[in-house]
Amino acid sequence: MSYYHALKTAAVNTGAVTNNTVNVATANTRAFEQLPAEQFLRPLPTIYIDLDATLDEAALVLNKTHQAAALVISTTGEPIGLISSALLGSRNVLEKAQTMGLTRNDLSVADMMIAISSLRQISTAQVVEAQVGDIKATIEADGLTYLFVQNSQQKAVGYFDVIDLVKNSNGVITALKPCHDFKDVVAQILHNKEM
């Protein structure tokens, strides 16, 4: 029997741990989940990065502007993706470079961005009716990093960020992407640790 398993068993069987801490955490989680979802809706970033920019250029722009994310725009000026400091600082960059047979310096924002078209989008009407618990459940079920919100003209107007929700929920969100083999499990654990 492992040390941690023994502690868990002792706490459950003997009542050695008081429930005050557990009840406070549970009450805070429930209260958080019942807040209006609109409170955590972030507007679209006002910073734009070109599709062909290097990763270092994107990181520099985000650092200088103190922004967590920026919209990636196409050559025609249309927003087509999102790039974030968390993504640029993750091991996904090196994994992508290795997969493509390139060095990190050869990658561009186009290689690493999260395409808006690949993200799940909900309507502003759904956000008005939703509580944080609804958004949390959607993010957990789909293993999302971002959940985009679009208006009635099908234009993105804002987004929910899993990192914001994790910070505000005392780290109780489990946003995991489906894993198909052991390598996927390890990659997911390391990615969540970096966030």
PDB file of C-alpha atoms in Angstrom:
ATOM      1  CA  MET A   1       0.000   0.000   0.000  1.00  0.00           C
ATOM      2  CA  SER A   2       1.416   3.365  -0.969  1.00  0.00           C
ATOM      3  CA  TYR A   3       1.827   6.176   1.515  1.00  0.00           C
ATOM      4  CA  TYR A   4      -0.788   8.352  -0.202  1.00  0.00           C
ATOM      5  CA  HIS A   5      -3.310   5.570  -0.449  1.00  0.00           C
ATOM      6  CA  ALA A   6      -2.861   4.878   3.271  1.00  0.00           C
ATOM      7  CA  LEU A   7      -3.513   8.542   4.088  1.00  0.00           C
ATOM      8  CA  LYS A   8      -6.653   8.561   1.975  1.00  0.00           C
ATOM      9  CA  THR A   9      -7.922   5.384   3.597  1.00  0.00           C
ATOM     10  CA  ALA A  10      -7.210   6.655   7.123  1.00  0.00           C
ATOM     11  CA  ALA A  11      -9.002   9.927   6.451  1.00  0.00           C
ATOM     12  CA  VAL A  12     -12.085   8.190   5.116  1.00  0.00           C
ATOM     13  CA  ASN A  13     -12.268   5.414   7.715  1.00  0.00           C
ATOM     14  CA  THR A  14     -11.407   7.269  10.927  1.00  0.00           C
ATOM     15  CA  GLY A  15     -12.580  10.770  10.150  1.00  0.00           C
ATOM     16  CA  ALA A  16      -9.125  12.087  11.087  1.00  0.00           C
ATOM     17  CA  VAL A  17      -9.480  14.972   8.628  1.00  0.00           C
ATOM     18  CA  THR A  18     -12.232  17.456   9.425  1.00  0.00           C
ATOM     19  CA  ASN A  19     -14.695  18.279   6.699  1.00  0.00           C
ATOM     20  CA  ASN A  20     -14.435  22.048   7.167  1.00  0.00           C
ATOM     21  CA  THR A  21     -11.771  22.468   4.501  1.00  0.00           C
ATOM     22  CA  VAL A  22     -13.554  20.137   2.107  1.00  0.00           C
ATOM     23  CA  ASN A  23     -16.877  21.887   2.621  1.00  0.00           C
ATOM     24  CA  VAL A  24     -15.356  25.328   2.047  1.00  0.00           C
ATOM     25  CA  ALA A  25     -13.697  24.145  -1.171  1.00  0.00           C
ATOM     26  CA  THR A  26     -16.919  22.502  -2.343  1.00  0.00           C
ATOM     27  CA  ALA A  27     -18.973  25.594  -1.464  1.00  0.00           C
ATOM     28  CA  ASN A  28     -16.522  27.862  -3.302  1.00  0.00           C
ATOM     29  CA  THR A  29     -16.599  25.587  -6.352  1.00  0.00           C
ATOM     30  CA  ARG A  30     -20.403  25.523  -6.390  1.00  0.00           C
ATOM     31  CA  ALA A  31     -20.591  29.308  -5.956  1.00  0.00           C
ATOM     32  CA  PHE A  32     -18.067  29.776  -8.771  1.00  0.00           C
ATOM     33  CA  GLU A  33     -19.998  27.475 -11.103  1.00  0.00           C
ATOM     34  CA  GLN A  34     -23.226  29.428 -10.510  1.00  0.00           C
ATOM     35  CA  LEU A  35     -21.765  32.794 -11.519  1.00  0.00           C
ATOM     36  CA  PRO A  36     -22.972  34.291 -14.817  1.00  0.00           C
ATOM     37  CA  ALA A  37     -20.725  33.129 -17.655  1.00  0.00           C
ATOM     38  CA  GLU A  38     -20.566  36.675 -19.063  1.00  0.00           C
ATOM     39  CA  GLN A  39     -18.214  37.659 -16.224  1.00  0.00           C
ATOM     40  CA  PHE A  40     -15.441  35.514 -17.710  1.00  0.00           C
ATOM     41  CA  LEU A  41     -16.014  36.291 -21.392  1.00  0.00           C
ATOM     42  CA  ARG A  42     -12.867  37.915 -22.761  1.00  0.00           C
ATOM     43  CA  PRO A  43     -13.138  40.288 -25.718  1.00  0.00           C
ATOM     44  CA  LEU A  44     -11.184  39.355 -28.810  1.00  0.00           C
ATOM     45  CA  PRO A  45      -7.554  40.444 -28.573  1.00  0.00           C
ATOM     46  CA  THR A  46      -6.791  43.855 -30.029  1.00  0.00           C
ATOM     47  CA  ILE A  47      -3.279  42.752 -30.973  1.00  0.00           C
ATOM     48  CA  TYR A  48      -2.820  41.323 -34.460  1.00  0.00           C
ATOM     49  CA  ILE A  49       0.061  39.183 -35.661  1.00  0.00           C
ATOM     50  CA  ASP A  50       0.769  38.339 -39.286  1.00  0.00           C
ATOM     51  CA  LEU A  51       0.398  34.774 -40.413  1.00  0.00           C
ATOM     52  CA  ASP A  52       4.013  34.679 -41.626  1.00  0.00           C
ATOM     53  CA  ALA A  53       5.585  36.090 -38.441  1.00  0.00           C
ATOM     54  CA  THR A  54       8.186  33.983 -36.660  1.00  0.00           C
ATOM     55  CA  LEU A  55       7.493  32.565 -33.223  1.00  0.00           C
ATOM     56  CA  ASP A  56      10.094  34.879 -31.699  1.00  0.00           C
ATOM     57  CA  GLU A  57       8.402  37.910 -33.280  1.00  0.00           C
ATOM     58  CA  ALA A  58       5.021  36.781 -31.922  1.00  0.00           C
ATOM     59  CA  ALA A  59       6.470  36.220 -28.443  1.00  0.00           C
ATOM     60  CA  LEU A  60       8.097  39.655 -28.516  1.00  0.00           C
ATOM     61  CA  VAL A  61       4.818  41.359 -29.476  1.00  0.00           C
ATOM     62  CA  LEU A  62       2.917  39.544 -26.718  1.00  0.00           C
ATOM     63  CA  ASN A  63       5.579  40.344 -24.119  1.00  0.00           C
ATOM     64  CA  LYS A  64       5.874  44.021 -25.077  1.00  0.00           C
ATOM     65  CA  THR A  65       2.097  44.531 -25.065  1.00  0.00           C
ATOM     66  CA  HIS A  66       1.552  42.436 -21.908  1.00  0.00           C
ATOM     67  CA  GLN A  67      -1.112  40.399 -23.674  1.00  0.00           C
ATOM     68  CA  ALA A  68      -1.765  36.686 -23.159  1.00  0.00           C
ATOM     69  CA  ALA A  69      -3.027  36.139 -26.714  1.00  0.00           C
ATOM     70  CA  ALA A  70      -3.249  37.781 -30.121  1.00  0.00           C
ATOM     71  CA  LEU A  71      -5.329  37.276 -33.230  1.00  0.00           C
ATOM     72  CA  VAL A  72      -3.549  35.940 -36.277  1.00  0.00           C
ATOM     73  CA  ILE A  73      -4.612  37.702 -39.462  1.00  0.00           C
ATOM     74  CA  SER A  74      -4.392  36.513 -43.029  1.00  0.00           C
ATOM     75  CA  THR A  75      -2.884  38.474 -45.915  1.00  0.00           C
ATOM     76  CA  THR A  76      -6.367  39.905 -46.556  1.00  0.00           C
ATOM     77  CA  GLY A  77      -6.661  41.161 -42.962  1.00  0.00           C
ATOM     78  CA  GLU A  78      -9.192  38.563 -41.780  1.00  0.00           C
ATOM     79  CA  PRO A  79      -8.717  37.006 -38.330  1.00  0.00           C
ATOM     80  CA  ILE A  80      -8.054  33.302 -38.887  1.00  0.00           C
ATOM     81  CA  GLY A  81      -6.420  32.112 -35.686  1.00  0.00           C
ATOM     82  CA  LEU A  82      -5.219  32.726 -32.189  1.00  0.00           C
ATOM     83  CA  ILE A  83      -1.694  32.509 -30.790  1.00  0.00           C
ATOM     84  CA  SER A  84      -0.950  32.714 -27.072  1.00  0.00           C
ATOM     85  CA  SER A  85       2.036  33.086 -24.797  1.00  0.00           C
ATOM     86  CA  ALA A  86       1.136  29.759 -23.165  1.00  0.00           C
ATOM     87  CA  LEU A  87       1.259  28.009 -26.535  1.00  0.00           C
ATOM     88  CA  LEU A  88       4.517  29.688 -27.569  1.00  0.00           C
ATOM     89  CA  GLY A  89       6.139  28.656 -24.299  1.00  0.00           C
ATOM     90  CA  SER A  90       4.925  25.067 -24.339  1.00  0.00           C
ATOM     91  CA  ARG A  91       6.696  21.926 -25.464  1.00  0.00           C
ATOM     92  CA  ASN A  92       4.168  21.708 -28.317  1.00  0.00           C
ATOM     93  CA  VAL A  93       6.464  24.031 -30.288  1.00  0.00           C
ATOM     94  CA  LEU A  94       9.369  21.603 -30.189  1.00  0.00           C
ATOM     95  CA  GLU A  95       7.077  18.650 -30.866  1.00  0.00           C
ATOM     96  CA  LYS A  96       5.663  20.429 -33.932  1.00  0.00           C
ATOM     97  CA  ALA A  97       9.154  21.299 -35.187  1.00  0.00           C
ATOM     98  CA  GLN A  98      10.261  17.694 -34.777  1.00  0.00           C
ATOM     99  CA  THR A  99       7.152  16.399 -36.542  1.00  0.00           C
ATOM    100  CA  MET A 100       7.725  18.772 -39.478  1.00  0.00           C
ATOM    101  CA  GLY A 101      11.473  18.062 -39.594  1.00  0.00           C
ATOM    102  CA  LEU A 102      12.305  21.716 -38.918  1.00  0.00           C
ATOM    103  CA  THR A 103      14.062  23.682 -36.221  1.00  0.00           C
ATOM    104  CA  ARG A 104      12.121  25.948 -33.876  1.00  0.00           C
ATOM    105  CA  ASN A 105      13.432  29.012 -35.728  1.00  0.00           C
ATOM    106  CA  ASP A 106      11.972  27.714 -38.993  1.00  0.00           C
ATOM    107  CA  LEU A 107       8.414  27.604 -37.614  1.00  0.00           C
ATOM    108  CA  SER A 108       6.011  30.452 -38.264  1.00  0.00           C
ATOM    109  CA  VAL A 109       2.863  31.582 -36.507  1.00  0.00           C
ATOM    110  CA  ALA A 110       0.886  29.747 -39.207  1.00  0.00           C
ATOM    111  CA  ASP A 111       2.402  26.482 -38.013  1.00  0.00           C
ATOM    112  CA  MET A 112       1.503  26.965 -34.340  1.00  0.00           C
ATOM    113  CA  MET A 113      -1.697  29.031 -34.262  1.00  0.00           C
ATOM    114  CA  ILE A 114      -5.037  27.623 -33.237  1.00  0.00           C
ATOM    115  CA  ALA A 115      -7.322  28.126 -36.231  1.00  0.00           C
ATOM    116  CA  ILE A 116     -10.590  29.836 -35.338  1.00  0.00           C
ATOM    117  CA  SER A 117     -12.407  27.481 -37.705  1.00  0.00           C
ATOM    118  CA  SER A 118     -11.204  24.494 -35.635  1.00  0.00           C
ATOM    119  CA  LEU A 119     -12.580  25.891 -32.370  1.00  0.00           C
ATOM    120  CA  ARG A 120     -16.015  25.198 -31.025  1.00  0.00           C
ATOM    121  CA  GLN A 121     -18.137  28.324 -31.071  1.00  0.00           C
ATOM    122  CA  ILE A 122     -21.240  29.219 -29.111  1.00  0.00           C
ATOM    123  CA  SER A 123     -23.619  32.134 -29.591  1.00  0.00           C
ATOM    124  CA  THR A 124     -23.915  35.282 -27.512  1.00  0.00           C
ATOM    125  CA  ALA A 125     -27.484  34.205 -26.685  1.00  0.00           C
ATOM    126  CA  GLN A 126     -26.146  30.989 -25.142  1.00  0.00           C
ATOM    127  CA  VAL A 127     -23.632  32.969 -23.063  1.00  0.00           C
ATOM    128  CA  VAL A 128     -26.337  35.263 -21.662  1.00  0.00           C
ATOM    129  CA  GLU A 129     -28.271  32.219 -20.442  1.00  0.00           C
ATOM    130  CA  ALA A 130     -25.228  30.249 -19.226  1.00  0.00           C
ATOM    131  CA  GLN A 131     -23.514  29.947 -15.892  1.00  0.00           C
ATOM    132  CA  VAL A 132     -19.791  29.343 -15.457  1.00  0.00           C
ATOM    133  CA  GLY A 133     -20.582  25.689 -14.689  1.00  0.00           C
ATOM    134  CA  ASP A 134     -22.062  25.297 -18.183  1.00  0.00           C
ATOM    135  CA  ILE A 135     -18.932  26.732 -19.812  1.00  0.00           C
ATOM    136  CA  LYS A 136     -16.736  24.608 -17.557  1.00  0.00           C
ATOM    137  CA  ALA A 137     -18.655  21.440 -18.485  1.00  0.00           C
ATOM    138  CA  THR A 138     -18.291  22.225 -22.212  1.00  0.00           C
ATOM    139  CA  ILE A 139     -14.569  22.862 -21.899  1.00  0.00           C
ATOM    140  CA  GLU A 140     -14.043  19.697 -19.853  1.00  0.00           C
ATOM    141  CA  ALA A 141     -16.124  17.517 -22.178  1.00  0.00           C
ATOM    142  CA  ASP A 142     -14.343  18.666 -25.334  1.00  0.00           C
ATOM    143  CA  GLY A 143     -10.841  19.191 -23.915  1.00  0.00           C
ATOM    144  CA  LEU A 144     -10.798  22.778 -25.174  1.00  0.00           C
ATOM    145  CA  THR A 145      -8.266  25.523 -24.604  1.00  0.00           C
ATOM    146  CA  TYR A 146     -10.571  28.253 -25.917  1.00  0.00           C
ATOM    147  CA  LEU A 147     -14.311  28.458 -26.463  1.00  0.00           C
ATOM    148  CA  PHE A 148     -15.206  31.180 -28.969  1.00  0.00           C
ATOM    149  CA  VAL A 149     -18.394  33.231 -28.839  1.00  0.00           C
ATOM    150  CA  GLN A 150     -19.991  34.519 -32.012  1.00  0.00           C
ATOM    151  CA  ASN A 151     -22.778  37.005 -32.630  1.00  0.00           C
ATOM    152  CA  SER A 152     -25.875  36.523 -34.792  1.00  0.00           C
ATOM    153  CA  GLN A 153     -23.829  37.425 -37.918  1.00  0.00           C
ATOM    154  CA  GLN A 154     -21.504  34.467 -37.174  1.00  0.00           C
ATOM    155  CA  LYS A 155     -18.577  36.751 -36.297  1.00  0.00           C
ATOM    156  CA  ALA A 156     -16.389  35.964 -33.298  1.00  0.00           C
ATOM    157  CA  VAL A 157     -16.855  38.583 -30.564  1.00  0.00           C
ATOM    158  CA  GLY A 158     -15.043  37.028 -27.619  1.00  0.00           C
ATOM    159  CA  TYR A 159     -13.813  33.846 -26.030  1.00  0.00           C
ATOM    160  CA  PHE A 160     -13.487  31.866 -22.842  1.00  0.00           C
ATOM    161  CA  ASP A 161      -9.963  30.864 -21.877  1.00  0.00           C
ATOM    162  CA  VAL A 162      -9.404  27.643 -19.924  1.00  0.00           C
ATOM    163  CA  ILE A 163      -6.479  29.243 -18.075  1.00  0.00           C
ATOM    164  CA  ASP A 164      -8.764  32.020 -16.730  1.00  0.00           C
ATOM    165  CA  LEU A 165     -11.289  29.464 -15.551  1.00  0.00           C
ATOM    166  CA  VAL A 166      -8.616  27.339 -13.888  1.00  0.00           C
ATOM    167  CA  LYS A 167      -7.209  30.352 -12.022  1.00  0.00           C
ATOM    168  CA  ASN A 168     -10.630  31.445 -10.827  1.00  0.00           C
ATOM    169  CA  SER A 169     -11.914  27.984  -9.916  1.00  0.00           C
ATOM    170  CA  ASN A 170      -8.989  27.095  -7.658  1.00  0.00           C
ATOM    171  CA  GLY A 171      -7.685  24.637 -10.240  1.00  0.00           C
ATOM    172  CA  VAL A 172     -10.651  22.266 -10.322  1.00  0.00           C
ATOM    173  CA  ILE A 173     -11.107  22.094 -14.095  1.00  0.00           C
ATOM    174  CA  THR A 174     -10.036  18.939 -15.846  1.00  0.00           C
ATOM    175  CA  ALA A 175      -9.713  19.838 -19.512  1.00  0.00           C
ATOM    176  CA  LEU A 176      -8.229  16.773 -21.123  1.00  0.00           C
ATOM    177  CA  LYS A 177      -8.166  15.961 -24.807  1.00  0.00           C
ATOM    178  CA  PRO A 178      -8.982  12.385 -25.784  1.00  0.00           C
ATOM    179  CA  CYS A 179      -5.877  10.199 -25.682  1.00  0.00           C
ATOM    180  CA  HIS A 180      -5.346   7.284 -28.035  1.00  0.00           C
ATOM    181  CA  ASP A 181      -2.045   5.937 -26.737  1.00  0.00           C
ATOM    182  CA  PHE A 182       0.452   6.372 -23.908  1.00  0.00           C
ATOM    183  CA  LYS A 183       2.343   9.125 -25.759  1.00  0.00           C
ATOM    184  CA  ASP A 184      -0.867  11.210 -25.875  1.00  0.00           C
ATOM    185  CA  VAL A 185      -1.378  10.742 -22.122  1.00  0.00           C
ATOM    186  CA  VAL A 186       2.159  11.925 -21.320  1.00  0.00           C
ATOM    187  CA  ALA A 187       1.875  14.900 -23.701  1.00  0.00           C
ATOM    188  CA  GLN A 188      -1.438  15.936 -22.136  1.00  0.00           C
ATOM    189  CA  ILE A 189      -0.086  15.738 -18.581  1.00  0.00           C
ATOM    190  CA  LEU A 190       2.985  17.799 -19.476  1.00  0.00           C
ATOM    191  CA  HIS A 191       0.894  20.365 -21.395  1.00  0.00           C
ATOM    192  CA  ASN A 192      -1.508  20.854 -18.460  1.00  0.00           C
ATOM    193  CA  LYS A 193       1.436  21.181 -16.061  1.00  0.00           C
ATOM    194  CA  GLU A 194       2.872  23.998 -18.197  1.00  0.00           C
ATOM    195  CA  MET A 195      -0.409  25.879 -18.170  1.00  0.00           C
TER     196      MET A 195
END
